[in-house]
Tab-separated table of C-alpha atoms in Angstrom:
chain	number	residue	atom	x	y	z
A	341	UNK	CA	-0.044	-15.171	-27.703
A	342	UNK	CA	1.561	-18.136	-25.679
A	343	UNK	CA	1.565	-17.961	-21.973
A	344	UNK	CA	5.062	-18.824	-20.604
A	345	UNK	CA	5.306	-22.105	-18.361
A	346	UNK	CA	5.065	-21.499	-14.717
A	347	UNK	CA	7.970	-22.206	-12.324
A	348	UNK	CA	7.604	-25.022	-9.751
A	349	UNK	CA	6.031	-24.621	-6.276
A	350	UNK	CA	9.219	-24.252	-4.534
A	351	UNK	CA	10.335	-21.510	-6.965
A	352	UNK	CA	6.979	-19.882	-6.714
A	353	UNK	CA	7.274	-19.944	-2.785
A	354	UNK	CA	10.741	-18.000	-3.355
A	355	UNK	CA	8.801	-15.490	-5.494
A	356	UNK	CA	6.058	-15.075	-2.785
A	357	UNK	CA	8.664	-14.567	0.117
A	358	UNK	CA	10.545	-12.099	-1.959
A	359	UNK	CA	7.428	-10.195	-2.748
A	360	UNK	CA	6.633	-10.024	1.053
A	361	UNK	CA	10.053	-8.782	1.866
A	362	UNK	CA	10.126	-6.087	-0.712
A	363	UNK	CA	6.670	-5.193	0.558
A	364	UNK	CA	7.823	-4.981	4.061
A	365	UNK	CA	10.806	-2.818	3.157
A	366	UNK	CA	8.604	-0.311	1.321
A	367	UNK	CA	6.060	-0.192	4.254
A	368	UNK	CA	8.990	0.313	6.640
A	369	UNK	CA	9.643	3.559	5.175
A	370	UNK	CA	6.111	4.565	5.039
A	371	UNK	CA	5.275	4.249	1.258
A	372	UNK	CA	1.779	3.167	0.361
A	373	UNK	CA	1.820	-0.404	-0.808
A	374	UNK	CA	-0.646	-3.104	-2.125
A	375	UNK	CA	-0.008	-6.712	-2.183
A	376	UNK	CA	-0.564	-7.611	-5.934
A	377	UNK	CA	0.158	-11.338	-5.552
A	378	UNK	CA	0.364	-13.431	-8.629
A	379	UNK	CA	0.347	-11.052	-11.788
A	380	UNK	CA	-1.868	-13.630	-13.497
A	381	UNK	CA	-4.436	-13.360	-11.005
A	382	UNK	CA	-5.130	-9.565	-11.961
A	383	UNK	CA	-6.129	-6.965	-9.415
A	384	UNK	CA	-7.947	-3.734	-9.582
A	385	UNK	CA	-6.461	-1.013	-7.511
A	386	UNK	CA	-8.489	2.142	-6.892
A	387	UNK	CA	-5.875	4.608	-5.237
A	388	UNK	CA	-2.403	5.818	-6.100
A	389	UNK	CA	-0.077	3.394	-4.469
A	390	UNK	CA	3.041	1.032	-5.137
A	391	UNK	CA	1.919	-2.538	-6.084
A	392	UNK	CA	4.510	-5.401	-5.366
A	393	UNK	CA	3.684	-8.522	-7.338
A	394	UNK	CA	5.324	-11.498	-8.737
A	395	UNK	CA	5.204	-13.225	-12.300
A	396	UNK	CA	5.784	-16.954	-11.916
A	397	UNK	CA	6.793	-17.390	-15.516
A	398	UNK	CA	9.723	-19.939	-15.969
A	399	UNK	CA	11.347	-17.687	-18.668
A	400	UNK	CA	13.086	-14.421	-18.180
A	401	UNK	CA	9.865	-12.531	-18.022
A	402	UNK	CA	9.350	-13.829	-14.486
A	403	UNK	CA	10.141	-12.411	-11.081
A	404	UNK	CA	9.121	-9.968	-8.593
A	405	UNK	CA	8.183	-6.599	-9.547
A	406	UNK	CA	7.266	-3.111	-8.083
A	407	UNK	CA	5.160	-0.555	-10.178
A	408	UNK	CA	3.415	2.723	-9.444
A	409	UNK	CA	-0.288	2.669	-9.822
A	410	UNK	CA	-1.846	6.034	-10.383
A	411	UNK	CA	-5.106	7.366	-9.072
A	412	UNK	CA	-8.339	6.053	-10.848
A	413	UNK	CA	-9.074	9.553	-11.499
A	414	UNK	CA	-5.809	10.235	-13.585
A	415	UNK	CA	-6.324	6.919	-15.322
A	416	UNK	CA	-9.873	7.964	-16.433
A	417	UNK	CA	-8.633	11.292	-17.654
A	418	UNK	CA	-5.966	9.704	-19.694
A	419	UNK	CA	-8.175	7.363	-21.507
A	420	UNK	CA	-11.148	10.005	-21.727
A	421	UNK	CA	-12.119	11.377	-25.254
A	422	UNK	CA	-9.568	14.116	-25.985
A	423	UNK	CA	-12.160	16.910	-25.799
A	424	UNK	CA	-12.778	15.856	-22.165
A	425	UNK	CA	-9.223	15.145	-20.904
A	426	UNK	CA	-7.333	18.190	-19.624
A	427	UNK	CA	-4.170	18.744	-21.705
A	428	UNK	CA	-2.017	18.234	-18.492
A	429	UNK	CA	-3.358	14.729	-17.583
A	430	UNK	CA	-1.060	12.692	-19.974
A	431	UNK	CA	1.963	14.671	-19.262
A	432	UNK	CA	1.400	14.969	-15.504
A	433	UNK	CA	0.676	11.217	-15.355
A	434	UNK	CA	3.837	10.300	-17.296
A	435	UNK	CA	5.999	12.590	-15.051
A	436	UNK	CA	4.483	10.990	-11.917
A	437	UNK	CA	5.113	7.497	-13.173
A	438	UNK	CA	8.599	8.171	-14.058
A	439	UNK	CA	9.517	10.139	-10.700
A	440	UNK	CA	7.696	7.203	-8.633
A	441	UNK	CA	9.581	4.580	-10.461
A	442	UNK	CA	12.953	6.173	-10.038
A	443	UNK	CA	12.190	7.032	-6.406
A	444	UNK	CA	10.993	3.444	-5.481
A	445	UNK	CA	14.169	1.947	-7.191
A	446	UNK	CA	16.255	4.205	-5.101
A	447	UNK	CA	14.545	3.198	-1.850
A	448	UNK	CA	14.922	-0.487	-2.811
A	449	UNK	CA	18.647	-0.237	-3.623
A	450	UNK	CA	19.136	1.401	-0.256
A	451	UNK	CA	17.192	-1.497	1.283
A	452	UNK	CA	19.656	-3.887	-0.072
A	453	UNK	CA	17.898	-4.995	-3.221
A	454	UNK	CA	19.569	-5.411	-6.622
A	455	UNK	CA	17.080	-3.896	-9.085
A	456	UNK	CA	16.499	-3.079	-12.906
A	457	UNK	CA	13.793	-0.953	-14.495
A	458	UNK	CA	11.740	-2.711	-16.973
A	459	UNK	CA	10.528	-0.676	-19.955
A	460	UNK	CA	9.048	-3.300	-22.222
A	461	UNK	CA	6.590	-6.021	-22.285
A	462	UNK	CA	3.824	-6.955	-19.669
A	463	UNK	CA	5.899	-5.306	-16.919
A	464	UNK	CA	6.558	-2.030	-18.528
A	465	UNK	CA	7.386	0.771	-16.367
A	466	UNK	CA	8.132	-1.608	-13.322
A	467	UNK	CA	11.124	-2.200	-11.119
A	468	UNK	CA	12.242	-5.789	-11.332
A	469	UNK	CA	13.680	-7.152	-8.083
A	470	UNK	CA	16.930	-9.251	-9.139
A	471	UNK	CA	17.392	-10.360	-5.462
A	472	UNK	CA	19.281	-9.282	-2.299
A	473	UNK	CA	22.595	-7.591	-3.077
A	474	UNK	CA	25.328	-10.155	-2.364
A	475	UNK	CA	27.436	-9.139	0.680
């Protein structure tokens, strides 16, 4: 798999600033948020929270994203052998992910951000921040 070329320093700084602004809006309304930074750096998040991060790829896969990170306990149940995982772990986790994704997109829209849900690729189940809504 080929890794897309990165944007330049100035463009990456715009992504960083947008990431910080989105994070601030989510914190302002009291949502649990973790700064994910550059998606290529990778982060391990232990608790249920929203992660705001950017992808500095120069192609259309780049941008600023928000995703719901479920609890470690739920993730462990989902990947556990079938005989160990409660039957409700996968449906409960899927429903929570969908609900949290819709909810955060509505909050971001109310805060003045243009968004779209991303259902494919490395940013699956994320909300992509397209930028501030034009006045």
